[in-house]
Amino acid sequence: MNDSTEPSPTPPRLRLHGAALATRLSILFKRMPDLRTKRTPLLVLVATSAVAAIAIATLGVMLSSQVEATIDVQAEFTTTSDNYDSLRSDWSKQNDTISGLRSKVGAAELRKEELTAAEAALTARSSGLDTREGVVKSAEDVIAANTFAGDGTFRVGTDIQPGTYSSDGGSKCYWARLNATGDDIIDNNLSSGPAVISVQASDGLIKTTRCAPFTKSG
């Protein structure tokens, strides 16, 4: 919105309606007899004087009316000028308000862009975390499938799979390979320190006591 300076309104020019009457009076006085060179009847002089007096009085009334009209026009012009100045002031305030609103809208749009970018970054990060969580879970599942506790009884083929398992052992780490019913000991060992168990597919149960967890190493 351009703030251009507009010219202030000017009062209309008044028409002098008495100009024509003044011209006629001038012609009339020029036609009056010259008293220095001619003898004019008294009646004519009186009539001429009366006409002149009436004309002058009429001119005075008209001029008085024009003066009053001029005063009224000037008062109306002053009121109009005041209204115009008030409207100009209101327009300036509205322009300032609009400028302020435009500034706020610009700031809001910038903030929206920043929030959109932040949301996109969070979405990408969340996706990355989901992917990482999946990888970690898969690794944990692999470790869980190839690890069993140092205290417990585990069925081969169900709880653990055949293979070689290693443990940090313990001061009194005991392990035993048993048949399916657990009545017969196929192999066992009691040691202080690291322990290794070679689980066979023909084993039925594996029993451990006071050992660190066993992890498949081969």
mmCIF file of C-alpha atoms in Angstrom:
data_model
loop_
_atom_site.group_PDB
_atom_site.id
_atom_site.type_symbol
_atom_site.label_atom_id
_atom_site.label_comp_id
_atom_site.label_asym_id
_atom_site.label_seq_id
_atom_site.Cartn_x
_atom_site.Cartn_y
_atom_site.Cartn_z
ATOM 1 C CA MET A 1 0.000 0.000 0.000
ATOM 2 C CA ASN A 2 1.625 3.283 -1.124
ATOM 3 C CA ASP A 3 1.441 6.248 1.209
ATOM 4 C CA SER A 4 1.024 9.110 -1.253
ATOM 5 C CA THR A 5 0.411 12.716 -0.218
ATOM 6 C CA GLU A 6 -2.940 13.957 -1.530
ATOM 7 C CA PRO A 7 -3.630 17.716 -1.976
ATOM 8 C CA SER A 8 -5.996 19.227 0.567
ATOM 9 C CA PRO A 9 -9.393 20.258 -0.826
ATOM 10 C CA THR A 10 -9.743 24.002 -1.552
ATOM 11 C CA PRO A 11 -12.923 26.088 -1.055
ATOM 12 C CA PRO A 12 -14.938 26.827 -4.197
ATOM 13 C CA ARG A 13 -14.614 30.238 -5.709
ATOM 14 C CA LEU A 14 -17.569 32.463 -4.975
ATOM 15 C CA ARG A 15 -19.410 34.158 -7.781
ATOM 16 C CA LEU A 16 -19.998 37.838 -7.318
ATOM 17 C CA HIS A 17 -23.601 38.197 -8.383
ATOM 18 C CA GLY A 18 -23.393 41.953 -7.782
ATOM 19 C CA ALA A 19 -20.945 42.474 -10.630
ATOM 20 C CA ALA A 20 -23.685 42.897 -13.226
ATOM 21 C CA LEU A 21 -25.583 45.323 -10.987
ATOM 22 C CA ALA A 22 -22.442 47.369 -10.384
ATOM 23 C CA THR A 23 -21.878 47.576 -14.145
ATOM 24 C CA ARG A 24 -25.413 48.804 -14.702
ATOM 25 C CA LEU A 25 -25.077 51.409 -11.950
ATOM 26 C CA SER A 26 -21.842 52.627 -13.526
ATOM 27 C CA ILE A 27 -23.601 53.037 -16.896
ATOM 28 C CA LEU A 28 -26.520 54.757 -15.200
ATOM 29 C CA PHE A 29 -24.305 57.290 -13.436
ATOM 30 C CA LYS A 30 -22.439 58.014 -16.639
ATOM 31 C CA ARG A 31 -25.740 58.847 -18.347
ATOM 32 C CA MET A 32 -26.848 61.182 -15.577
ATOM 33 C CA PRO A 33 -26.927 64.828 -16.706
ATOM 34 C CA ASP A 34 -23.929 66.963 -15.882
ATOM 35 C CA LEU A 35 -25.252 69.532 -13.433
ATOM 36 C CA ARG A 36 -22.429 71.915 -14.232
ATOM 37 C CA THR A 37 -23.355 72.266 -17.918
ATOM 38 C CA LYS A 38 -27.064 71.584 -18.063
ATOM 39 C CA ARG A 39 -30.099 72.543 -16.162
ATOM 40 C CA THR A 40 -31.979 69.498 -15.153
ATOM 41 C CA PRO A 41 -35.488 69.621 -13.783
ATOM 42 C CA LEU A 42 -35.640 68.963 -10.051
ATOM 43 C CA LEU A 43 -38.060 66.089 -10.525
ATOM 44 C CA VAL A 44 -35.579 64.292 -12.773
ATOM 45 C CA LEU A 45 -32.801 64.789 -10.245
ATOM 46 C CA VAL A 46 -34.954 63.461 -7.449
ATOM 47 C CA ALA A 47 -36.011 60.440 -9.502
ATOM 48 C CA THR A 48 -32.436 59.757 -10.530
ATOM 49 C CA SER A 49 -31.267 60.033 -6.927
ATOM 50 C CA ALA A 50 -34.036 57.706 -5.774
ATOM 51 C CA VAL A 51 -33.093 55.124 -8.382
ATOM 52 C CA ALA A 52 -29.444 55.379 -7.391
ATOM 53 C CA ALA A 53 -30.319 55.020 -3.705
ATOM 54 C CA ILE A 54 -32.463 51.969 -4.409
ATOM 55 C CA ALA A 55 -29.716 50.453 -6.528
ATOM 56 C CA ILE A 56 -27.114 51.100 -3.846
ATOM 57 C CA ALA A 57 -29.367 49.626 -1.170
ATOM 58 C CA THR A 58 -30.047 46.585 -3.343
ATOM 59 C CA LEU A 59 -26.331 46.201 -3.981
ATOM 60 C CA GLY A 60 -25.682 46.396 -0.238
ATOM 61 C CA VAL A 61 -28.260 43.718 0.461
ATOM 62 C CA MET A 62 -26.787 41.471 -2.206
ATOM 63 C CA LEU A 63 -23.255 42.032 -0.938
ATOM 64 C CA SER A 64 -24.393 41.298 2.603
ATOM 65 C CA SER A 65 -26.020 38.088 1.374
ATOM 66 C CA GLN A 66 -22.825 37.158 -0.471
ATOM 67 C CA VAL A 67 -20.741 37.791 2.668
ATOM 68 C CA GLU A 68 -23.032 35.550 4.711
ATOM 69 C CA ALA A 69 -22.855 32.891 2.007
ATOM 70 C CA THR A 70 -19.070 33.210 1.986
ATOM 71 C CA ILE A 71 -18.934 32.741 5.760
ATOM 72 C CA ASP A 72 -21.176 29.662 5.512
ATOM 73 C CA VAL A 73 -19.024 28.216 2.738
ATOM 74 C CA GLN A 74 -15.866 28.880 4.717
ATOM 75 C CA ALA A 75 -17.365 27.159 7.786
ATOM 76 C CA GLU A 76 -18.426 24.191 5.658
ATOM 77 C CA PHE A 77 -14.978 24.063 4.111
ATOM 78 C CA THR A 78 -13.351 24.111 7.566
ATOM 79 C CA THR A 79 -15.581 21.226 8.703
ATOM 80 C CA THR A 80 -14.830 19.281 5.511
ATOM 81 C CA SER A 81 -11.111 19.933 5.939
ATOM 82 C CA ASP A 82 -11.249 18.686 9.543
ATOM 83 C CA ASN A 83 -13.100 15.569 8.415
ATOM 84 C CA TYR A 84 -10.531 15.045 5.685
ATOM 85 C CA ASP A 85 -7.660 15.344 8.181
ATOM 86 C CA SER A 86 -9.442 12.884 10.494
ATOM 87 C CA LEU A 87 -9.882 10.410 7.638
ATOM 88 C CA ARG A 88 -6.222 10.810 6.702
ATOM 89 C CA SER A 89 -5.225 10.075 10.310
ATOM 90 C CA ASP A 90 -7.487 7.000 10.432
ATOM 91 C CA TRP A 91 -6.079 5.806 7.113
ATOM 92 C CA SER A 92 -2.520 6.176 8.431
ATOM 93 C CA LYS A 93 -3.400 4.159 11.561
ATOM 94 C CA GLN A 94 -5.040 1.448 9.445
ATOM 95 C CA ASN A 95 -1.953 1.332 7.230
ATOM 96 C CA ASP A 96 0.263 0.861 10.305
ATOM 97 C CA THR A 97 -2.049 -1.902 11.547
ATOM 98 C CA ILE A 98 -1.936 -3.686 8.176
ATOM 99 C CA SER A 99 1.858 -3.426 8.106
ATOM 100 C CA GLY A 100 2.019 -4.944 11.590
ATOM 101 C CA LEU A 101 -0.303 -7.791 10.583
ATOM 102 C CA ARG A 102 1.759 -8.492 7.475
ATOM 103 C CA SER A 103 4.886 -8.672 9.633
ATOM 104 C CA LYS A 104 3.180 -11.142 11.990
ATOM 105 C CA VAL A 105 1.959 -13.245 9.058
ATOM 106 C CA GLY A 106 5.506 -13.356 7.663
ATOM 107 C CA ALA A 107 6.886 -14.433 11.039
ATOM 108 C CA ALA A 108 4.166 -17.096 11.374
ATOM 109 C CA GLU A 109 4.929 -18.473 7.896
ATOM 110 C CA LEU A 110 8.652 -18.619 8.738
ATOM 111 C CA ARG A 111 7.850 -20.391 12.013
ATOM 112 C CA LYS A 112 5.652 -22.848 10.117
ATOM 113 C CA GLU A 113 8.511 -23.641 7.729
ATOM 114 C CA GLU A 114 10.852 -24.190 10.678
ATOM 115 C CA LEU A 115 8.352 -26.508 12.377
ATOM 116 C CA THR A 116 7.822 -28.427 9.139
ATOM 117 C CA ALA A 117 11.588 -28.904 8.763
ATOM 118 C CA ALA A 118 11.880 -29.972 12.416
ATOM 119 C CA GLU A 119 9.006 -32.435 11.972
ATOM 120 C CA ALA A 120 10.677 -33.921 8.891
ATOM 121 C CA ALA A 121 13.944 -34.267 10.820
ATOM 122 C CA LEU A 122 12.147 -35.987 13.712
ATOM 123 C CA THR A 123 10.398 -38.338 11.287
ATOM 124 C CA ALA A 124 13.717 -39.262 9.674
ATOM 125 C CA ARG A 125 15.311 -39.751 13.094
ATOM 126 C CA SER A 126 12.398 -41.894 14.241
ATOM 127 C CA SER A 127 12.716 -44.023 11.129
ATOM 128 C CA GLY A 128 16.449 -44.398 11.791
ATOM 129 C CA LEU A 129 15.789 -45.388 15.387
ATOM 130 C CA ASP A 130 13.217 -47.958 14.275
ATOM 131 C CA THR A 131 15.748 -49.428 11.867
ATOM 132 C CA ARG A 132 18.425 -49.478 14.547
ATOM 133 C CA GLU A 133 16.032 -51.050 17.022
ATOM 134 C CA GLY A 134 15.235 -53.766 14.509
ATOM 135 C CA VAL A 135 18.932 -54.478 13.968
ATOM 136 C CA VAL A 136 19.583 -54.574 17.721
ATOM 137 C CA LYS A 137 16.590 -56.833 18.308
ATOM 138 C CA SER A 138 17.781 -59.196 15.587
ATOM 139 C CA ALA A 139 21.221 -59.313 17.174
ATOM 140 C CA GLU A 140 19.668 -59.916 20.587
ATOM 141 C CA ASP A 141 17.530 -62.707 19.143
ATOM 142 C CA VAL A 142 20.637 -64.319 17.649
ATOM 143 C CA ILE A 143 22.485 -64.023 20.962
ATOM 144 C CA ALA A 144 19.497 -65.382 22.883
ATOM 145 C CA ALA A 145 19.214 -68.325 20.503
ATOM 146 C CA ASN A 146 22.893 -69.142 21.034
ATOM 147 C CA THR A 147 23.107 -68.541 24.778
ATOM 148 C CA PHE A 148 21.837 -70.401 27.824
ATOM 149 C CA ALA A 149 22.151 -69.689 31.537
ATOM 150 C CA GLY A 150 24.787 -71.078 33.881
ATOM 151 C CA ASP A 151 22.097 -72.447 36.214
ATOM 152 C CA GLY A 152 19.332 -74.590 34.775
ATOM 153 C CA THR A 153 18.264 -77.583 32.698
ATOM 154 C CA PHE A 154 17.816 -77.175 28.928
ATOM 155 C CA ARG A 155 16.447 -79.560 26.275
ATOM 156 C CA VAL A 156 18.599 -79.985 23.197
ATOM 157 C CA GLY A 157 16.788 -79.129 19.945
ATOM 158 C CA THR A 158 14.222 -77.017 21.776
ATOM 159 C CA ASP A 159 15.953 -74.750 24.278
ATOM 160 C CA ILE A 160 19.414 -74.973 22.758
ATOM 161 C CA GLN A 161 20.872 -76.250 19.510
ATOM 162 C CA PRO A 162 23.854 -78.630 19.059
ATOM 163 C CA GLY A 163 27.256 -76.920 18.983
ATOM 164 C CA THR A 164 30.185 -75.841 21.100
ATOM 165 C CA TYR A 165 29.403 -73.460 23.958
ATOM 166 C CA SER A 166 31.892 -71.523 26.080
ATOM 167 C CA SER A 167 31.567 -69.931 29.533
ATOM 168 C CA ASP A 168 33.744 -67.949 31.904
ATOM 169 C CA GLY A 169 32.810 -70.721 34.333
ATOM 170 C CA GLY A 170 33.195 -70.101 38.065
ATOM 171 C CA SER A 171 34.868 -71.408 41.233
ATOM 172 C CA LYS A 172 32.610 -74.486 41.263
ATOM 173 C CA CYS A 173 31.099 -74.559 37.763
ATOM 174 C CA TYR A 174 29.375 -77.875 37.053
ATOM 175 C CA TRP A 175 27.768 -78.998 33.811
ATOM 176 C CA ALA A 176 26.437 -82.343 32.562
ATOM 177 C CA ARG A 177 25.186 -83.800 29.289
ATOM 178 C CA LEU A 178 22.233 -86.137 29.963
ATOM 179 C CA ASN A 179 19.973 -88.473 27.995
ATOM 180 C CA ALA A 180 16.382 -87.541 27.152
ATOM 181 C CA THR A 181 15.006 -88.607 30.517
ATOM 182 C CA GLY A 182 17.925 -87.162 32.489
ATOM 183 C CA ASP A 183 18.660 -90.517 34.106
ATOM 184 C CA ASP A 184 21.986 -91.162 32.403
ATOM 185 C CA ILE A 185 25.003 -88.854 32.375
ATOM 186 C CA ILE A 186 26.729 -88.807 28.986
ATOM 187 C CA ASP A 187 29.477 -86.391 30.073
ATOM 188 C CA ASN A 188 30.072 -83.909 32.907
ATOM 189 C CA ASN A 189 32.686 -81.699 34.495
ATOM 190 C CA LEU A 190 33.337 -79.634 37.658
ATOM 191 C CA SER A 191 35.914 -76.922 37.218
ATOM 192 C CA SER A 192 37.191 -73.609 38.527
ATOM 193 C CA GLY A 193 37.612 -71.278 35.571
ATOM 194 C CA PRO A 194 36.434 -71.306 31.964
ATOM 195 C CA ALA A 195 34.211 -74.152 30.796
ATOM 196 C CA VAL A 196 33.411 -75.589 27.357
ATOM 197 C CA ILE A 197 30.519 -77.932 26.438
ATOM 198 C CA SER A 198 30.227 -79.763 23.112
ATOM 199 C CA VAL A 199 26.485 -80.345 22.782
ATOM 200 C CA GLN A 200 25.606 -83.238 20.467
ATOM 201 C CA ALA A 201 22.391 -83.750 18.532
ATOM 202 C CA SER A 202 21.981 -87.091 20.337
ATOM 203 C CA ASP A 203 22.014 -85.390 23.754
ATOM 204 C CA GLY A 204 18.705 -85.041 25.491
ATOM 205 C CA LEU A 205 19.327 -82.467 28.284
ATOM 206 C CA ILE A 206 22.079 -80.071 29.363
ATOM 207 C CA LYS A 207 22.313 -79.214 33.079
ATOM 208 C CA THR A 208 24.439 -76.353 34.512
ATOM 209 C CA THR A 209 25.100 -75.195 38.089
ATOM 210 C CA ARG A 210 27.013 -72.175 39.465
ATOM 211 C CA CYS A 211 28.408 -71.249 36.016
ATOM 212 C CA ALA A 212 28.515 -68.021 33.991
ATOM 213 C CA PRO A 213 26.199 -68.007 30.933
ATOM 214 C CA PHE A 214 27.227 -70.255 28.021
ATOM 215 C CA THR A 215 27.477 -68.755 24.515
ATOM 216 C CA LYS A 216 27.750 -70.714 21.285
ATOM 217 C CA SER A 217 31.219 -70.359 19.837
ATOM 218 C CA GLY A 218 31.153 -72.915 17.087
#
